[in-house]
Amino acid sequence: MTTQPTGPVPGTGETLLETGVAGDGLDLEAAQSVLGVDDSRFRHDYLEVRGLRVEFDGFVAVQGVDLTVTAGDLRFLIGPNGAGKTTIVDAITGLARASGSVQFGGVDLLGRKTHRIARAGVGRTFQTASVFEELSVLQNLDIAAGARRGPLTLLRRRSSTPEAVEQALETVGLAHLRDVQAGILAHGQKQWLEIGMLLVQDARLLLLDEPVAGMSQAEREQTGELLQRIGAQRTVVVVEHDMDFLRAFASSVTVLHLGQVLAEGTYAEVQADPRVQEVYLGSAGATRGARRRGSASTTEGAHASPRTTTDEKEA
Amino acid sequence: MSAVTTESPSRLSALYRSSRARVIVGFAVAAVLLFAVAPATLSTFRLGLLGKFLCLAMVAVGIGLAWGRGGMLTLGQGVFFGLGAYLMAMHLKLADAGPVEGSGGVPDFMMLYGSGEVPGWWEPFRSPVVTILAIAIVPAGLAALLGFAVFTRRVRGAYFAILSQALAAAFAILLIGQQATTGGTNGLNGFRSFFGYDLADPVNKRMLFFLAAGALLVMVAVARQLMVSRFGELLVAVRDQENRVRFLGYDPAQVKVVAYAVAAFMAAVGGALFVPIVGIISPADVGVVPSIGFLIGVAIGGRATLLGPVLGSIAVSWAQTSLSEAFPSGWIYAQGALFILVVAFLPGGLAELFTRWRRSRRGSVPDGGAPAPGDDGTSDGSRPGAARTGEPGSGDPTVEPQTAVDHDPATSGRTA
C-alpha cells in the first residue's frame, strides 16, 4: 500500500488534532445504537433508477442508466473520470436536472426540490468534505438532526444534546472534539463527521462520494466496517476510486463507462468481465489513459490523485 | 500541542457558562449609561443627537443579523427604514392637521403643493393603532415577499446586493416624484406632536430618547437570542454552505427570509422613532447613500458580532456629526478612508482587534487566521491572513482551497 498524504498542513492546527486522536477512531458499537434496532421500517426500501439521462448543454453525461440497490446491499459505483458516477448522485439528489425515473421507498424523486428529496430520506456526502466550518462538531450534527424542528424549537438555544447526536458523536469517534470548530478537523475526521451527519439526519438512502479519500489505511478500514454496518440496514451507494477499499468492502459493484452501465455484480464477477478489464481494471496504462481523457470533461471534478492511480496499478 | 486540544473545550464551556452573567452585566451597564448617565450629562440637543444615533444603530443590529450572520449583503435597508419613517411621519402630519370635522384635517404641505385633499391611502394612518401595526407589519412583510421571490431563485452574493441597492434607489425616486403626497425632496417635516405629546417640550424629548434607548436594548436582546439559538447556528450554516443545508432537508430560502424580515422590522422601528426625534424624513435619508452609510458602521464595528454593529454604527454617526461640525466637507473622505482601511486590514471589523487582544492575553487558543465570515463566499478568497488548507490527499489544483477558520467564539454563534 502506498502511504497516504493525509494532509495536515503545517501551522494550521490540524497537526495537533491529528495527534490528539491517535488511537481513537470509529466506535462501531455506538453505531448499532444510532442505527436503531428497529430496522423493519427500512426493510422494503430500495433505490430504483430507470432510464436515467442527464444532459449538460448538449453533452450527455449519463445515458439510460438502470440501477437497483436494495437495503442490506453495500453498492459501489466505479468507473473512470467522466463515467458519470457523481452525476448520477447529483441527479438522484436533485442537483442535476435529469429525465427517466428515480424511486426510493416508493417515492418518486425526480423533479422534486433538493430539500424535499432530503426529507424523503436521501442523504449524501461530497468529494470535498463540506461541513460547516465555523460551527462546532456538535452544532454540525445538531443541524443535521433538526430538519423537522418547529419554529419554537429553532428559536431556543439547544438545552441538551439530542440522543441521536450523542450516539453519532461516539460512532464517528469525535466525541472528545464536540466543541471544536469543524473547520480545523483533519480531513478524515471531516469525512467521518459527514457520515455522522447522514446518520442523525436519519437518511435511509446514503450516497457517499469518495468517503475515504485522503484517509489513512487504518481509517479506511474503520470507515469500511462502519459502512458495512450501515449498509446491513440501510441502502448505501458509494462512489469510490480506491480499488483496495472496493475489494475489501463492496458487496456489489456497478461499473460505469461514458455514462452507461458497463457491468454489474460482485467484485469477482466484475473483475472477470473482459469489457471492464479493457476500460478500467485491466492495465494501468489503459486506466491512466482513460483518466486523462476523462479529466477533460466537466461532469466530474478532475480528481486523479497520485493515490488512486497507484492503487489501481496494484489492482 | 495536544494539551490545547483537551483544554479548549473546557475553556469554551466555562466561557459559555459565564456568558449569561456577562450578558446581564452588559445590559445593566448599557441601561445605566443610556437611562442615567446620558440624560444627566448631555444637553437636550446632544441627547437628541444620541437618540438619532440609536435609531440608526437599530438598523445596524438588523444588518448585523442579515449580513454578518446570514451573508445577505443588503445595500437597501434604507427602504425599510424609510417605510417605517414615512408611515410614522404620515400619522404625525395627519395628527398635527387635526380632525377632519374642524380644520379639514389636511397636512400643510398638501395645501401648498397638492389639491388640498388627503389621498385615500393616507386616511387609515389617522389612527395611531393602524400606524403602529403598519410599521410593524408592512416593511417586514415586504421584506418577506421580496426575500421569497429572490432567495428561492437562489439570487445571492453580489447580485442580491445590487438588487437591494436598486430597490433603495427606486424607492427614493418614487418619493421624490410624489411631491403632493409624500412631500417630494423636502420630505415630511415640521411635526408638532407625537401621539398627543408636544414635541417642543424637553421632557417629551427625553421620553423619546428613552423610548429609542429601550427599543435598541430590546433589539439587541432579540438579536442575541436569535444568534445563540439553533436558528442562529442554522443561519451561519446557510451563509457558509447553502447547498449543504439543502441536502440536510432544510429550505435555506426560509431561513434567510426570516433573518431578512427581522432586519427589515428593526430598520422600520428605527425609522419610525427617527422621525419624531429628528423632526424630518426626506428621500435623502432613505436612498442609496444612507443605505450604504448604514453598512459602514456595521463593517467597521464587526458585522458578525452582536455588539460590533451597534457600537460601530453609533461611533460612525458620532464621528460624522463632530467631524462635520469641524470640517464641513471633510467627513466623506474620512468615512471612505476608514471603510477602505477596515475592509483591507480588518475584515472582521474593530471587534477583530478586540478578540485578537483578548486572545493574546489568554495565550494559546489555536489561531487559523482572520475571524471574518464570508458573505456567500464572495470575500472568502481575499481574506488577508486567512490560513489555507489545501485539499489533503489529492494534490489537485481544481479542488477549492478551504479556508481554515479560527476559534473565535464571537463568530461561532455560541457566546457572542
XYZ file of C-alpha atoms in Angstrom:
731
model
C 0.000 0.000 0.000
C 1.162 3.449 -0.634
C 1.414 5.996 2.094
C -1.440 8.443 2.137
C -0.842 12.127 2.247
C -3.424 12.544 4.998
C -2.834 16.165 4.755
C -2.174 18.054 7.939
C -0.926 21.332 6.596
C 1.800 22.655 8.865
C 0.778 25.542 11.021
C -2.969 25.283 10.682
C -3.670 23.464 13.867
C -4.588 20.271 12.089
C -1.469 18.557 13.279
C -2.500 18.827 16.859
C -5.873 17.301 16.176
C -4.222 14.522 14.273
C -2.050 13.607 17.214
C -4.958 14.173 19.551
C -6.966 11.354 18.036
C -4.171 8.879 17.614
C -5.502 5.589 18.868
C -9.078 6.782 18.755
C -11.406 6.168 15.898
C -14.803 4.956 14.983
C -16.896 3.299 17.633
C -18.782 0.567 15.877
C -20.724 -0.466 18.964
C -22.190 3.001 19.181
C -23.081 2.702 15.515
C -25.511 -0.029 16.382
C -27.466 2.219 18.709
C -27.629 5.159 16.339
C -28.686 2.893 13.506
C -31.527 1.690 15.637
C -32.662 -1.802 16.451
C -35.930 -1.443 14.648
C -34.945 -1.886 11.042
C -38.339 -3.067 9.919
C -39.181 0.330 8.505
C -36.191 0.088 6.173
C -36.772 -3.454 5.018
C -38.741 -2.599 1.920
C -36.684 0.428 0.949
C -34.841 0.201 -2.273
C -33.460 2.577 -4.837
C -34.730 2.045 -8.325
C -33.269 4.087 -11.166
C -34.693 3.557 -14.639
C -33.507 5.110 -17.883
C -31.722 7.959 -16.156
C -30.416 10.534 -18.577
C -28.550 13.729 -17.724
C -27.550 16.273 -20.298
C -25.434 19.398 -19.853
C -25.650 21.848 -22.744
C -25.849 19.106 -25.323
C -23.250 16.905 -23.657
C -24.844 13.681 -22.474
C -23.200 12.810 -19.169
C -25.473 9.927 -18.259
C -27.470 7.976 -20.821
C -30.037 5.381 -19.921
C -28.680 4.147 -16.634
C -30.679 1.487 -14.771
C -29.733 0.809 -11.201
C -31.409 -1.128 -8.417
C -29.968 -1.097 -4.912
C -31.746 -2.779 -2.029
C -31.360 -2.259 1.695
C -28.673 -4.536 3.038
C -26.522 -4.049 -0.039
C -23.340 -2.000 0.002
C -23.129 -0.917 -3.609
C -20.023 0.671 -5.081
C -20.146 2.787 -8.223
C -16.865 2.813 -10.072
C -15.651 3.992 -13.421
C -13.064 6.277 -14.970
C -13.412 10.021 -14.576
C -16.253 11.291 -16.685
C -18.112 7.996 -16.391
C -20.999 9.802 -14.710
C -20.765 8.488 -11.165
C -21.097 11.795 -9.376
C -23.601 12.977 -11.959
C -25.876 10.076 -11.074
C -25.662 11.028 -7.413
C -26.377 14.643 -8.352
C -29.413 13.571 -10.361
C -30.797 11.438 -7.536
C -30.399 14.273 -5.025
C -31.929 16.909 -7.290
C -28.748 18.833 -8.005
C -28.660 17.978 -11.701
C -31.711 18.053 -13.926
C -32.420 14.593 -15.274
C -35.013 12.572 -17.142
C -36.058 8.993 -16.574
C -37.258 7.778 -13.231
C -35.740 7.554 -9.772
C -37.710 5.969 -6.992
C -36.769 5.345 -3.406
C -39.040 3.626 -0.936
C -41.895 4.015 -3.406
C -41.421 7.786 -3.638
C -40.652 9.427 -6.949
C -37.618 11.657 -6.530
C -37.035 13.225 -9.945
C -38.317 16.758 -10.272
C -38.529 17.334 -6.545
C -36.617 20.066 -4.834
C -33.375 19.081 -3.167
C -34.560 19.655 0.373
C -37.723 17.651 -0.279
C -35.631 14.769 -1.580
C -33.532 15.002 1.574
C -36.695 14.825 3.673
C -37.736 11.734 1.756
C -34.752 10.034 3.389
C -31.942 10.603 0.910
C -28.614 11.859 2.238
C -25.307 12.408 0.525
C -21.735 13.448 1.086
C -19.409 15.270 -1.269
C -15.975 14.626 -2.713
C -14.654 17.539 -0.727
C -15.934 17.299 2.806
C -18.398 20.142 3.142
C -19.085 20.578 6.803
C -19.994 23.909 8.384
C -16.510 25.050 9.200
C -17.295 27.856 11.610
C -19.625 25.723 13.674
C -18.552 23.129 16.192
C -18.763 19.399 15.558
C -21.750 19.242 17.873
C -23.512 22.102 16.097
C -22.923 20.415 12.736
C -24.580 17.227 13.911
C -27.349 19.104 15.685
C -28.260 20.945 12.496
C -28.238 17.685 10.559
C -30.638 16.199 13.103
C -33.055 19.106 13.008
C -34.723 19.387 9.620
C -38.095 18.612 11.184
C -37.817 21.042 14.071
C -40.595 23.536 14.537
C -40.037 27.276 14.710
C -40.270 27.390 18.504
C -37.547 24.806 18.946
C -35.389 26.625 16.432
C -35.692 29.924 18.252
C -34.476 28.449 21.505
C -30.960 27.651 22.492
C -30.027 23.992 22.484
C -30.560 22.908 26.058
C -29.414 19.313 25.800
C -27.739 17.218 23.160
C -30.228 15.002 21.299
C -29.701 11.315 21.897
C -29.052 10.567 18.223
C -26.386 13.275 18.094
C -24.689 11.881 21.190
C -24.567 8.427 19.656
C -23.375 9.731 16.324
C -20.544 11.547 18.108
C -19.486 8.238 19.611
C -19.944 6.379 16.345
C -17.715 8.647 14.323
C -15.172 8.966 17.121
C -15.463 12.720 17.518
C -16.996 12.850 20.995
C -13.872 14.378 22.503
C -13.846 17.036 19.768
C -17.504 18.002 20.076
C -16.792 21.665 20.842
C -14.011 22.039 18.294
C -14.741 24.022 15.162
C -15.325 21.647 12.274
C -13.044 23.759 10.077
C -9.925 22.683 11.948
C -10.658 18.962 11.866
C -8.346 16.745 9.880
C -9.642 15.678 6.505
C -10.560 12.162 7.546
C -12.382 13.478 10.580
C -14.409 15.786 8.387
C -15.463 12.820 6.280
C -16.496 10.970 9.412
C -18.406 13.986 10.585
C -20.240 13.925 7.265
C -21.147 10.281 7.767
C -22.300 11.144 11.284
C -24.478 13.887 9.850
C -26.084 11.368 7.482
C -26.808 9.081 10.426
C -28.514 11.734 12.569
C -30.290 13.071 9.501
C -31.884 9.617 9.531
C -31.128 9.119 5.855
C -32.366 5.748 4.642
C -30.542 6.059 1.347
C -26.930 7.157 1.783
C -24.978 8.324 -1.250
C -21.317 8.727 -0.412
C -18.947 10.377 -2.844
C -15.407 9.153 -2.185
C -15.800 8.828 1.569
C -12.276 7.554 2.211
C -10.316 9.955 0.009
C -7.363 11.237 1.983
C -7.741 8.762 4.832
C -5.001 6.609 6.282
C -5.167 2.846 5.849
C -6.394 2.323 9.412
C -9.051 4.974 8.956
C -10.157 3.350 5.714
C -10.665 0.002 7.348
C -12.701 1.534 10.138
C -14.773 3.507 7.675
C -15.340 0.420 5.562
C -16.573 -1.552 8.551
C -18.859 1.271 9.573
C -20.284 1.438 6.060
C -20.882 -2.310 6.119
C -22.819 -1.942 9.351
C -24.877 0.871 7.926
C -25.328 -0.998 4.681
C -26.695 -4.006 6.527
C -29.758 -1.954 7.482
C -29.978 0.922 5.064
C -29.411 1.454 1.379
C -25.879 2.623 0.711
C -24.246 3.663 -2.556
C -20.558 4.542 -2.536
C -18.685 6.266 -5.335
C -15.066 5.258 -4.963
C -11.771 5.105 -6.821
C -9.809 3.130 -4.296
C -9.664 -0.464 -5.554
C -8.334 -1.916 -2.310
C -11.178 -0.369 -0.415
C -13.630 -1.609 -3.005
C -12.317 -5.178 -2.898
C -12.425 -5.263 0.891
C -15.876 -3.865 1.491
C -18.110 -3.829 -1.588
C -20.932 -6.328 -1.560
C -21.752 -5.422 -5.143
C -20.237 -3.207 -7.803
C -21.636 -1.241 -10.718
C -19.098 -0.214 -13.348
C -19.922 2.876 -15.350
C -18.274 3.989 -18.531
C -19.131 7.037 -20.625
C -22.435 7.494 -18.839
C -23.627 3.928 -19.219
C -23.634 0.828 -17.056
C -20.889 -1.441 -18.304
C -21.166 -4.270 -15.798
C -22.740 -5.128 -12.506
C -22.143 -7.870 -9.954
C -19.804 -8.875 -7.182
C -16.230 -7.681 -7.236
C -15.037 -11.009 -8.650
C -17.679 -11.039 -11.384
C -16.925 -7.511 -12.414
C -13.203 -8.107 -12.372
C -13.608 -11.110 -14.639
C -15.612 -9.142 -17.189
C -13.364 -8.551 -20.219
C -15.055 -5.245 -21.084
C -14.362 -3.936 -17.623
C -10.770 -5.062 -17.868
C -10.462 -3.249 -21.127
C -11.733 0.141 -19.977
C -10.903 0.185 -16.353
C -9.382 -2.571 -14.329
C -7.193 -4.087 -16.988
C -3.837 -2.451 -17.345
C -2.558 0.565 -15.533
C -1.759 2.137 -18.861
C -5.310 1.883 -20.100
C -6.643 3.191 -16.823
C -4.437 6.192 -16.929
C -5.349 6.878 -20.490
C -8.990 6.815 -19.580
C -8.333 9.173 -16.728
C -6.531 11.652 -18.877
C -9.366 11.741 -21.335
C -11.930 11.843 -18.616
C -10.299 14.648 -16.727
C -11.003 16.986 -19.579
C -14.730 16.577 -19.171
C -16.741 18.842 -16.981
C -19.059 16.367 -15.345
C -16.657 15.136 -12.740
C -14.285 17.355 -10.868
C -10.912 16.133 -12.007
C -9.522 14.201 -9.115
C -6.943 11.830 -10.447
C -4.795 11.917 -7.396
C -1.476 10.137 -7.168
C -3.020 7.885 -4.561
C -5.764 6.421 -6.669
C -3.565 5.930 -9.663
C -1.132 3.867 -7.672
C -3.930 1.920 -6.093
C -5.261 0.942 -9.438
C -1.892 -0.116 -10.635
C -1.851 -2.581 -7.797
C -5.339 -3.742 -8.584
C 0.019 20.993 21.446
C -2.297 18.183 22.439
C -2.734 19.859 25.799
C -4.506 22.637 23.963
C -6.878 20.177 22.369
C -8.036 18.787 25.651
C -8.100 22.162 27.308
C -10.009 24.229 24.795
C -13.426 22.548 25.149
C -13.375 23.066 28.902
C -12.409 26.680 28.465
C -15.153 27.160 25.932
C -17.711 25.626 28.211
C -16.505 27.815 31.058
C -16.934 30.812 28.808
C -20.336 29.528 27.822
C -21.378 29.196 31.420
C -20.206 32.662 32.316
C -21.767 34.189 29.210
C -25.146 34.571 30.884
C -23.570 36.604 33.678
C -21.636 38.695 31.185
C -24.777 39.399 29.202
C -26.726 40.545 32.246
C -23.862 42.790 33.350
C -23.520 44.142 29.823
C -27.188 45.025 29.574
C -27.152 46.588 33.024
C -24.185 48.779 32.130
C -25.813 49.828 28.864
C -29.066 50.637 30.643
C -27.315 52.766 33.257
C -25.383 54.619 30.561
C -28.468 55.268 28.453
C -31.058 55.913 31.140
C -28.991 57.672 33.807
C -25.616 58.918 32.617
C -26.612 60.238 29.190
C -29.618 62.369 30.309
C -27.640 63.700 33.270
C -24.622 64.810 31.279
C -25.898 65.728 27.827
C -27.775 68.848 26.785
C -31.212 68.408 25.219
C -29.662 68.979 21.809
C -26.912 66.384 22.337
C -29.385 63.935 23.798
C -31.487 64.324 20.670
C -28.406 63.621 18.560
C -27.647 60.498 20.564
C -31.262 59.441 20.152
C -30.869 59.767 16.390
C -27.710 57.634 16.530
C -29.610 54.991 18.490
C -32.265 54.871 15.760
C -29.569 54.355 13.132
C -27.995 51.701 15.360
C -31.279 49.747 15.287
C -30.863 49.431 11.530
C -27.305 48.258 12.173
C -28.437 45.480 14.532
C -30.633 44.118 11.746
C -27.847 44.393 9.185
C -25.522 42.548 11.547
C -28.024 39.717 11.626
C -28.778 39.619 7.897
C -25.267 40.341 6.618
C -22.914 39.264 9.376
C -24.728 36.064 10.255
C -26.824 35.440 7.168
C -24.403 36.545 4.449
C -27.019 38.768 2.810
C -25.178 41.935 1.836
C -28.180 44.204 1.968
C -27.470 47.590 0.454
C -31.101 48.619 0.611
C -32.030 48.873 4.276
C -32.970 52.475 3.541
C -36.182 51.145 2.017
C -37.349 49.544 5.256
C -36.016 52.376 7.381
C -37.827 54.786 5.084
C -41.083 52.827 5.110
C -41.149 52.870 8.903
C -40.235 56.541 8.962
C -42.766 57.662 6.346
C -45.566 55.637 7.944
C -44.868 57.372 11.234
C -44.448 60.768 9.579
C -47.769 60.429 7.766
C -49.522 59.795 11.048
C -47.792 62.736 12.727
C -48.714 65.069 9.853
C -52.335 63.952 9.964
C -52.455 64.283 13.747
C -50.982 67.804 13.532
C -53.581 68.732 10.912
C -56.320 67.962 13.400
C -59.632 66.163 12.986
C -61.465 66.152 9.663
C -64.534 67.851 11.090
C -62.781 71.000 12.320
C -59.989 72.263 10.110
C -60.441 69.654 7.378
C -57.503 67.567 8.604
C -55.259 68.300 5.653
C -51.458 68.450 6.279
C -49.891 71.822 5.460
C -47.726 70.691 2.544
C -50.725 69.191 0.766
C -52.367 72.593 0.860
C -49.221 74.087 -0.682
C -48.374 71.526 -3.363
C -51.415 69.351 -3.752
C -55.085 69.613 -4.346
C -55.767 70.264 -0.679
C -57.335 66.855 -0.297
C -55.935 63.925 1.631
C -55.427 60.895 -0.670
C -57.358 57.779 0.247
C -54.276 55.721 1.116
C -53.295 58.303 3.732
C -56.614 58.086 5.564
C -56.020 54.874 7.578
C -52.963 56.460 9.171
C -55.081 58.918 11.120
C -55.444 56.020 13.529
C -52.459 55.548 15.861
C -53.196 51.825 16.120
C -53.211 51.305 12.364
C -49.979 53.270 12.095
C -48.167 51.214 14.701
C -49.437 47.957 13.212
C -48.401 49.091 9.747
C -44.900 49.981 10.968
C -44.596 46.528 12.481
C -46.056 44.612 9.552
C -45.606 46.422 6.226
C -41.783 46.652 5.970
C -41.216 43.162 7.406
C -43.938 41.781 5.153
C -42.421 43.437 2.110
C -39.035 42.017 3.038
C -40.559 38.559 3.404
C -42.254 38.758 -0.003
C -39.141 40.103 -1.631
C -36.985 37.549 0.147
C -39.143 34.651 -1.017
C -39.032 35.884 -4.580
C -35.282 36.421 -4.511
C -33.925 33.650 -2.293
C -35.949 30.809 -3.770
C -34.427 31.770 -7.115
C -31.065 31.484 -5.419
C -30.099 35.066 -6.071
C -27.269 35.832 -3.694
C -23.913 37.463 -3.185
C -23.232 40.497 -5.308
C -26.459 40.023 -7.298
C -28.553 40.332 -4.183
C -26.547 43.387 -3.108
C -27.143 45.104 -6.453
C -30.826 44.231 -6.392
C -31.299 45.636 -2.904
C -29.437 48.796 -3.818
C -31.543 49.291 -6.925
C -34.605 48.979 -4.727
C -33.348 51.755 -2.462
C -32.717 53.976 -5.470
C -36.178 53.276 -6.879
C -37.804 53.973 -3.518
C -36.100 57.363 -3.211
C -37.017 58.292 -6.782
C -40.623 57.296 -6.171
C -40.777 59.517 -3.085
C -39.251 62.480 -4.886
C -41.757 62.153 -7.708
C -44.769 62.327 -5.399
C -44.470 65.944 -4.273
C -48.154 66.251 -3.455
C -48.473 63.111 -1.352
C -45.013 62.464 0.126
C -43.541 65.936 0.216
C -41.096 65.188 -2.607
C -37.491 66.227 -1.991
C -38.464 68.168 1.121
C -39.898 65.056 2.667
C -42.175 65.328 5.670
C -41.211 67.673 8.482
C -42.418 70.224 10.972
C -44.054 67.771 13.341
C -45.534 69.385 16.448
C -46.755 66.436 18.467
C -46.139 62.727 18.982
C -49.234 60.740 19.984
C -50.545 63.773 21.831
C -47.263 64.838 23.402
C -45.787 68.222 22.493
C -42.519 67.646 20.633
C -41.126 71.057 21.672
C -41.180 70.108 25.337
C -37.708 68.938 26.580
C -39.365 66.414 28.914
C -41.072 64.759 25.960
C -37.818 64.852 24.010
C -36.217 62.975 26.856
C -39.052 60.453 26.829
C -38.452 59.895 23.126
C -34.786 59.283 23.848
C -35.718 56.722 26.492
C -38.095 55.107 24.039
C -35.313 54.785 21.465
C -32.843 53.517 24.058
C -35.319 50.924 25.300
C -36.152 49.801 21.770
C -32.470 49.416 20.934
C -31.809 47.336 24.049
C -34.757 45.084 23.227
C -33.484 44.651 19.676
C -30.007 43.742 20.853
C -31.588 41.199 23.178
C -33.670 39.778 20.319
C -30.622 39.643 18.044
C -28.673 37.877 20.757
C -31.401 35.310 21.266
C -31.510 34.679 17.513
C -27.744 34.350 17.340
C -27.375 31.828 20.169
C -30.472 29.858 19.208
C -30.498 26.872 16.913
C -31.808 29.233 14.272
C -28.642 31.307 14.619
C -26.483 28.246 14.062
C -28.573 27.310 11.070
C -28.235 30.832 9.690
C -24.444 30.644 9.855
C -24.617 27.235 8.207
C -26.734 28.681 5.394
C -24.300 31.572 4.988
C -21.299 29.278 4.656
C -22.737 26.218 2.867
C -26.154 26.950 1.498
C -26.265 23.808 -0.622
C -25.172 21.539 2.168
C -28.058 22.807 4.285
C -30.398 21.952 1.449
C -29.144 18.359 1.412
C -29.993 18.107 5.089
C -33.654 18.739 4.316
C -33.926 22.453 5.074
C -35.083 25.119 2.686
C -32.337 27.760 3.008
C -34.635 30.374 1.482
C -36.926 30.193 4.507
C -34.037 30.647 6.905
C -32.797 33.677 5.002
C -36.256 35.183 4.683
C -36.715 35.118 8.448
C -33.410 36.893 9.070
C -34.112 39.407 6.307
C -37.605 40.182 7.613
C -36.324 40.633 11.168
C -33.673 43.019 9.839
C -36.365 44.930 7.949
C -38.525 45.138 11.066
C -35.634 46.570 13.074
C -34.893 49.109 10.356
C -38.561 50.115 10.268
C -38.749 50.707 14.024
C -35.522 52.699 13.810
C -37.073 54.804 11.065
C -40.331 55.290 12.959
C -38.504 56.628 16.029
C -36.104 58.655 13.887
C -38.995 60.814 12.681
C -40.133 62.399 15.989
C -36.573 62.615 17.329
C -35.019 64.279 14.283
C -38.143 66.066 13.085
C -37.754 65.337 9.376
C -37.677 62.419 6.969
C -36.785 63.017 3.349
C -35.620 60.935 0.381
C -32.068 61.952 1.292
C -32.409 59.808 4.434
C -33.564 56.639 2.690
C -31.795 56.398 -0.683
C -28.629 54.693 -1.837
C -26.128 56.834 0.070
C -27.706 56.457 3.524
C -28.267 52.757 2.802
C -24.535 52.336 2.295
C -23.943 54.549 5.310
C -25.863 52.067 7.477
C -23.482 49.388 6.309
C -20.261 51.246 7.062
C -20.790 51.337 10.803
C -21.623 47.633 10.763
C -18.496 46.757 8.796
C -16.285 48.922 10.982
C -17.710 47.572 14.202
C -17.653 43.928 13.159
C -20.604 42.566 11.255
C -20.707 39.044 12.666
C -20.630 40.071 16.303
C -23.566 41.134 18.442
C -22.305 44.496 19.648
C -19.969 45.372 16.777
C -22.748 46.729 14.527
C -24.338 48.785 17.337
C -21.127 50.316 18.620
C -19.696 50.761 15.130
C -22.836 52.491 13.937
C -23.011 54.841 16.934
C -19.287 55.624 16.655
C -19.532 56.379 12.938
C -22.601 58.583 13.429
C -20.889 60.424 16.253
C -17.699 60.890 14.245
C -19.742 62.086 11.295
C -21.503 64.717 13.367
C -18.451 66.016 15.201
C -16.195 65.982 12.149
C -18.847 67.685 10.067
C -19.020 70.425 12.664
C -15.260 70.951 12.410
C -14.682 70.273 8.704
C -17.947 70.631 6.774
C -16.899 68.585 3.728
C -14.128 66.508 5.274
C -16.244 63.737 6.728
C -16.976 61.952 3.490
C -13.232 61.462 2.890
C -12.621 60.266 6.419
C -15.526 57.843 6.088
C -14.233 56.453 2.815
C -10.713 56.065 4.158
C -11.945 54.308 7.279
C -14.047 51.923 5.221
C -11.114 51.057 2.964
C -8.832 50.506 5.944
C -11.281 48.176 7.627
C -12.060 46.171 4.500
C -8.395 45.806 3.641
C -6.868 45.171 7.050
C -9.644 44.245 9.460
C -12.308 42.289 7.600
C -13.823 41.315 10.936
C -14.139 44.965 11.925
C -12.814 46.556 15.084
C -14.298 43.649 17.013
C -11.490 41.628 15.490
C -8.914 43.826 17.215
C -10.722 43.151 20.453
C -10.751 39.382 20.027
C -7.100 39.392 18.967
C -6.223 41.347 22.072
C -8.258 39.055 24.288
C -6.649 36.038 22.712
C -3.150 37.376 23.081
C -3.831 37.925 26.757
C -5.094 34.406 27.226
C -2.428 32.949 25.030
C -2.784 29.711 23.297
C -6.115 29.215 21.562
C -5.271 27.812 18.138
C -5.481 30.555 15.594
C -6.126 29.914 11.940
C -6.442 33.486 10.781
C -8.995 36.197 10.464
C -12.379 35.539 12.053
C -14.325 37.387 9.418
C -17.101 35.319 7.984
C -17.591 35.158 4.269
C -20.729 36.508 2.704
C -21.789 33.826 0.294
C -18.155 33.177 -0.302
C -17.684 36.415 -2.143
C -14.993 37.651 0.178
C -13.606 34.334 1.282
C -10.764 34.168 -1.134
C -9.434 37.609 -0.457
C -9.147 37.474 3.278
C -5.752 38.586 4.377
C -4.108 36.386 6.929
C -6.512 33.540 6.468
C -4.706 30.262 6.665
C -5.396 27.851 3.897
C -5.521 24.146 3.974
C -5.078 22.536 0.623
C -7.153 19.514 -0.130
C -5.222 16.787 1.590
C -4.539 13.565 -0.208
C -5.186 14.794 -3.680
C -2.672 17.420 -4.620
C -5.330 18.551 -7.018
C -5.412 22.117 -8.247
C -9.083 22.054 -9.146
C -10.220 21.418 -5.618
C -11.179 24.657 -3.997
C -8.879 25.563 -1.181
C -10.729 25.615 2.055
C -10.236 28.471 4.366
C -9.439 27.495 7.867
C -11.380 29.423 10.393
C -10.190 30.226 13.804
C -11.580 29.545 17.147
C -13.443 32.734 17.698
C -16.425 32.486 19.982
C -17.689 35.788 18.647
C -18.371 34.269 15.254
C -19.158 30.743 16.233
C -22.627 31.519 17.419
C -22.283 30.331 20.964
C -21.111 33.101 23.183
C -21.331 36.255 21.145
